[in-house]
Amino acid sequence: TGSTRPQRLLRAVQKNATQGDPQSVINAIDHFCRHKEWAMNVGDEKGSILDSVVSEVNPSTALELGTYCGYSTVRIARLLPPGSQLITLEFNPAYAAVAKQVIGWAGLQDKVQLVEGPSGDLIPQMKDLFGVQSFDFVFLDHWKDRYLPDAKLLEECSLLRKGSVLLADNVICPGTPEYLEYIRNSPRYESRYFKSHLEYTKVEDGLEKSVFLG
Ligand SMILES: O=C(NC/C=C/[C@H]1O[C@@H](n2ccc(=O)cc2)[C@H](O)[C@@H]1O)c1cc([N+](=O)[O-])cc(O)c1O
Ligand SMILES: [Mg+2]
């Protein structure tokens, strides 16, 4: 029984990145995925867009749906102001185990709460589990057919406030048509598409940024 791709990605981080240096962790993963094995991280090109939106929002409370190996978790957490928290939801225990170590290697464990389980069950528990009133920023990068139900669930649980920003990965590839249709036509959101490319490829993809209007 050999290693898994996430385990090989983690080994590349431990070999090539400096502990406590988030940028070196990001660079190590991007190098591994570009030159060794592709993996479904948001990547460097879309990652720069993610960085600019996170910096603009400067969130006190942030939520990530879909941790995977923790690449975007590190990208987001490294930009958070002191005292702020990123909660990241991961369904697969093996992925969560790798992500925990990647986040730890970057030295960002104090800013991140990694929670294992399905988003549909966990989102309604955010207030009770973490005393969250609302999220300033949400990054959607999990199962593409969960983007829409989870956006609606965030609304229903009053976890969004006027000005909360949703940023969705992969709205072109693999695509999230139902989510796009809803969010672009809802009077409760102001949306904008950031054209880019699927991580580590020349295929078109992009991020949809949607501001909740309350
Ligand atoms: O399929 C994609 N992403 C699905 C991600 C799913 C992740 O979200 C977690 N989760 C966490 C909580 C849940 O409730 C459910 C799943 C899963 O355990 C997994 O870690 C994808 C695919 C491509 N692609 O090119 O094919 C490119 C991308 O950038 C992608 O994001
Ligand atoms: Mg993605």
Short mmCIF file of C-alpha atoms and ligand atoms in Angstrom, two decimals:
data_model
loop_
_atom_site.label_atom_id
_atom_site.label_comp_id
_atom_site.label_asym_id
_atom_site.label_seq_id
_atom_site.Cartn_x
_atom_site.Cartn_y
_atom_site.Cartn_z
CA THR A 1 0.00 0.00 0.00
CA GLY A 2 1.83 3.04 -1.30
CA SER A 3 1.43 6.68 -0.33
CA THR A 4 -1.44 8.91 -1.46
CA ARG A 5 -1.04 12.11 -3.46
CA PRO A 6 -1.85 14.28 -0.42
CA GLN A 7 0.84 12.42 1.55
CA ARG A 8 3.36 13.00 -1.26
CA LEU A 9 2.34 16.67 -1.34
CA LEU A 10 2.93 16.91 2.43
CA ARG A 11 6.35 15.27 2.05
CA ALA A 12 7.26 17.87 -0.58
CA VAL A 13 6.30 20.62 1.89
CA GLN A 14 8.37 19.06 4.69
CA LYS A 15 11.33 18.67 2.32
CA ASN A 16 11.23 22.03 0.53
CA ALA A 17 9.49 24.55 2.79
CA THR A 18 10.78 26.34 5.89
CA GLN A 19 8.80 25.80 9.08
CA GLY A 20 6.93 28.97 10.08
CA ASP A 21 7.20 30.45 6.58
CA PRO A 22 3.76 30.33 4.89
CA GLN A 23 5.03 31.64 1.54
CA SER A 24 7.59 28.82 1.32
CA VAL A 25 4.79 26.31 1.98
CA ILE A 26 2.71 27.86 -0.82
CA ASN A 27 5.72 27.83 -3.18
CA ALA A 28 6.54 24.20 -2.33
CA ILE A 29 2.99 23.03 -3.09
CA ASP A 30 2.78 25.02 -6.33
CA HIS A 31 6.15 23.60 -7.46
CA PHE A 32 5.06 20.05 -6.59
CA CYS A 33 1.74 20.44 -8.46
CA ARG A 34 3.29 22.10 -11.50
CA HIS A 35 6.28 19.80 -11.91
CA LYS A 36 5.42 16.53 -10.15
CA GLU A 37 1.71 15.82 -9.61
CA TRP A 38 -1.30 18.01 -10.37
CA ALA A 39 -3.62 18.49 -7.40
CA MET A 40 -6.85 20.45 -6.97
CA ASN A 41 -5.42 23.40 -5.00
CA VAL A 42 -6.68 26.83 -6.03
CA GLY A 43 -3.10 27.41 -7.26
CA ASP A 44 -0.91 30.48 -7.73
CA GLU A 45 -2.84 32.35 -10.45
CA LYS A 46 -6.30 32.15 -8.85
CA GLY A 47 -4.51 32.27 -5.48
CA SER A 48 -3.34 35.82 -6.21
CA ILE A 49 -6.96 36.84 -6.80
CA LEU A 50 -7.94 35.09 -3.55
CA ASP A 51 -5.17 37.02 -1.77
CA SER A 52 -6.39 40.37 -3.09
CA VAL A 53 -10.00 39.72 -2.06
CA VAL A 54 -8.97 38.52 1.44
CA SER A 55 -6.73 41.57 1.88
CA GLU A 56 -9.54 43.89 0.77
CA VAL A 57 -12.09 42.28 3.14
CA ASN A 58 -9.56 41.94 5.99
CA PRO A 59 -11.92 39.49 7.74
CA SER A 60 -12.21 38.97 11.51
CA THR A 61 -14.09 35.72 10.90
CA ALA A 62 -13.59 33.66 7.75
CA LEU A 63 -14.98 30.31 6.62
CA GLU A 64 -13.48 27.89 4.07
CA LEU A 65 -15.57 25.06 2.63
CA GLY A 66 -13.20 22.33 1.47
CA THR A 67 -9.77 22.25 3.13
CA TYR A 68 -8.28 19.42 1.04
CA CYS A 69 -4.49 19.69 1.74
CA GLY A 70 -4.68 23.15 3.31
CA TYR A 71 -3.15 25.17 0.46
CA SER A 72 -5.85 27.86 0.36
CA THR A 73 -6.16 27.63 4.14
CA VAL A 74 -2.52 28.78 4.36
CA ARG A 75 -3.07 31.45 1.68
CA ILE A 76 -6.00 32.92 3.60
CA ALA A 77 -4.68 32.50 7.17
CA ARG A 78 -1.32 34.16 6.38
CA LEU A 79 -3.19 37.37 5.50
CA LEU A 80 -5.52 37.49 8.52
CA PRO A 81 -5.08 40.28 11.06
CA PRO A 82 -4.13 39.30 14.67
CA GLY A 83 -7.06 37.96 16.67
CA SER A 84 -9.02 36.82 13.62
CA GLN A 85 -10.02 33.21 12.92
CA LEU A 86 -10.40 31.01 9.86
CA ILE A 87 -12.72 28.02 10.22
CA THR A 88 -12.19 25.38 7.54
CA LEU A 89 -14.49 22.40 6.97
CA GLU A 90 -13.14 19.09 5.67
CA PHE A 91 -15.16 15.91 5.09
CA ASN A 92 -12.35 13.41 4.44
CA PRO A 93 -10.31 12.45 7.54
CA ALA A 94 -7.22 11.55 5.47
CA TYR A 95 -7.24 14.96 3.80
CA ALA A 96 -7.82 16.64 7.19
CA ALA A 97 -4.80 14.82 8.64
CA VAL A 98 -2.55 16.10 5.84
CA ALA A 99 -4.02 19.62 6.00
CA LYS A 100 -3.39 19.83 9.76
CA GLN A 101 0.30 19.14 9.17
CA VAL A 102 0.57 21.56 6.25
CA ILE A 103 -1.08 24.33 8.32
CA GLY A 104 1.24 23.45 11.24
CA TRP A 105 4.34 23.56 9.01
CA ALA A 106 3.31 27.09 7.99
CA GLY A 107 2.96 28.00 11.69
CA LEU A 108 -0.65 29.12 11.23
CA GLN A 109 -2.40 26.63 13.55
CA ASP A 110 -3.37 29.39 16.02
CA LYS A 111 -5.42 31.20 13.34
CA VAL A 112 -7.16 28.11 11.94
CA GLN A 113 -9.92 25.84 13.27
CA LEU A 114 -10.09 22.73 11.09
CA VAL A 115 -13.43 20.94 11.60
CA GLU A 116 -14.12 17.47 10.19
CA GLY A 117 -17.54 16.69 8.80
CA PRO A 118 -20.08 17.53 6.11
CA SER A 119 -20.68 21.27 5.58
CA GLY A 120 -24.46 20.77 5.58
CA ASP A 121 -24.31 19.48 9.16
CA LEU A 122 -21.57 21.81 10.43
CA ILE A 123 -22.73 25.21 9.13
CA PRO A 124 -25.82 25.23 11.43
CA GLN A 125 -23.49 24.52 14.37
CA MET A 126 -21.06 27.43 13.75
CA LYS A 127 -22.70 29.76 16.29
CA ASP A 128 -22.82 27.11 19.04
CA LEU A 129 -19.40 25.58 18.32
CA PHE A 130 -17.39 28.76 17.79
CA GLY A 131 -19.59 31.63 18.96
CA VAL A 132 -19.53 33.04 15.43
CA GLN A 133 -22.10 35.80 14.88
CA SER A 134 -21.48 36.05 11.14
CA PHE A 135 -18.72 35.46 8.57
CA ASP A 136 -17.01 38.41 6.89
CA PHE A 137 -15.55 36.14 4.22
CA VAL A 138 -16.43 32.67 2.84
CA PHE A 139 -14.28 30.70 0.36
CA LEU A 140 -16.25 27.96 -1.45
CA ASP A 141 -14.03 25.21 -2.87
CA HIS A 142 -15.69 21.94 -1.87
CA TRP A 143 -18.09 19.68 -3.81
CA LYS A 144 -19.46 21.83 -6.61
CA ASP A 145 -23.07 20.69 -6.09
CA ARG A 146 -22.84 21.89 -2.47
CA TYR A 147 -22.08 25.55 -3.28
CA LEU A 148 -25.74 26.51 -3.76
CA PRO A 149 -27.29 24.62 -0.84
CA ASP A 150 -24.55 25.85 1.49
CA ALA A 151 -24.90 29.48 0.38
CA LYS A 152 -28.63 29.23 1.14
CA LEU A 153 -27.86 27.54 4.46
CA LEU A 154 -25.51 30.39 5.43
CA GLU A 155 -28.35 32.83 4.71
CA GLU A 156 -30.90 30.77 6.66
CA CYS A 157 -28.55 30.48 9.67
CA SER A 158 -28.03 34.28 9.63
CA LEU A 159 -24.29 33.70 9.20
CA LEU A 160 -24.02 36.44 6.57
CA ARG A 161 -24.28 40.18 7.27
CA LYS A 162 -24.51 43.22 4.96
CA GLY A 163 -21.13 43.25 3.21
CA SER A 164 -20.17 39.60 3.77
CA VAL A 165 -18.14 38.36 0.78
CA LEU A 166 -18.51 34.91 -0.81
CA LEU A 167 -15.67 33.87 -3.14
CA ALA A 168 -16.29 30.70 -5.17
CA ASP A 169 -13.60 28.67 -6.95
CA ASN A 170 -14.20 26.69 -10.18
CA VAL A 171 -17.29 28.47 -11.42
CA ILE A 172 -16.23 27.56 -14.99
CA CYS A 173 -14.19 24.35 -14.52
CA PRO A 174 -15.49 21.97 -13.24
CA GLY A 175 -18.33 24.52 -13.09
CA THR A 176 -21.08 25.41 -10.65
CA PRO A 177 -23.99 26.37 -12.94
CA GLU A 178 -26.82 26.28 -10.40
CA TYR A 179 -24.82 28.37 -7.91
CA LEU A 180 -23.90 30.95 -10.60
CA GLU A 181 -27.49 31.18 -11.82
CA TYR A 182 -28.77 31.82 -8.30
CA ILE A 183 -26.11 34.21 -7.06
CA ARG A 184 -26.00 36.33 -10.26
CA ASN A 185 -29.79 36.71 -10.36
CA SER A 186 -30.45 37.19 -6.66
CA PRO A 187 -31.25 40.77 -5.59
CA ARG A 188 -29.51 39.96 -2.32
CA TYR A 189 -26.03 39.75 -3.91
CA GLU A 190 -23.76 41.93 -6.03
CA SER A 191 -21.55 39.55 -8.06
CA ARG A 192 -18.40 39.88 -10.17
CA TYR A 193 -16.48 37.27 -12.18
CA PHE A 194 -12.67 37.15 -12.05
CA LYS A 195 -11.46 35.36 -15.19
CA SER A 196 -8.42 33.14 -14.69
CA HIS A 197 -7.23 29.60 -15.43
CA LEU A 198 -7.67 26.19 -13.87
CA GLU A 199 -4.79 25.67 -11.47
CA TYR A 200 -1.48 24.78 -13.17
CA THR A 201 -3.14 24.63 -16.64
CA LYS A 202 -4.16 26.86 -19.58
CA VAL A 203 -7.83 25.84 -19.28
CA GLU A 204 -10.20 28.70 -18.50
CA ASP A 205 -11.61 28.90 -14.98
CA GLY A 206 -12.46 31.75 -12.65
CA LEU A 207 -13.63 32.96 -9.28
CA GLU A 208 -17.02 34.54 -8.57
CA LYS A 209 -17.01 37.21 -5.87
CA SER A 210 -20.44 37.95 -4.39
CA VAL A 211 -21.20 40.60 -1.77
CA PHE A 212 -24.26 39.91 0.41
CA LEU A 213 -26.45 43.01 0.52
CA GLY A 214 -28.40 42.03 3.64
O1 LIG B 1 -13.73 18.78 -7.42
C1 LIG B 1 -13.05 19.71 -7.02
N1 LIG B 1 -13.04 20.08 -5.72
C2 LIG B 1 -13.80 19.32 -4.77
C3 LIG B 1 -13.17 19.51 -3.43
C4 LIG B 1 -13.59 18.84 -2.38
C5 LIG B 1 -12.94 18.99 -1.07
O2 LIG B 1 -13.93 19.46 -0.15
C6 LIG B 1 -14.05 18.52 0.90
N2 LIG B 1 -15.40 18.62 1.46
C7 LIG B 1 -15.56 19.31 2.63
C8 LIG B 1 -16.81 19.42 3.21
C9 LIG B 1 -17.93 18.85 2.58
O3 LIG B 1 -19.07 18.93 3.10
C10 LIG B 1 -17.73 18.15 1.38
C11 LIG B 1 -16.47 18.05 0.82
C12 LIG B 1 -13.64 17.20 0.29
O4 LIG B 1 -13.34 16.23 1.27
C13 LIG B 1 -12.45 17.65 -0.52
O5 LIG B 1 -11.32 17.87 0.30
C14 LIG B 1 -12.15 20.43 -7.93
C15 LIG B 1 -11.88 19.85 -9.16
C16 LIG B 1 -11.02 20.48 -10.05
N3 LIG B 1 -10.79 19.85 -11.31
O6 LIG B 1 -10.04 20.40 -12.15
O7 LIG B 1 -11.34 18.73 -11.55
C17 LIG B 1 -10.41 21.69 -9.75
C18 LIG B 1 -10.69 22.29 -8.52
O8 LIG B 1 -10.11 23.49 -8.16
C19 LIG B 1 -11.55 21.68 -7.61
O9 LIG B 1 -11.80 22.33 -6.42
MG MG B 2 -11.12 24.35 -6.50
#
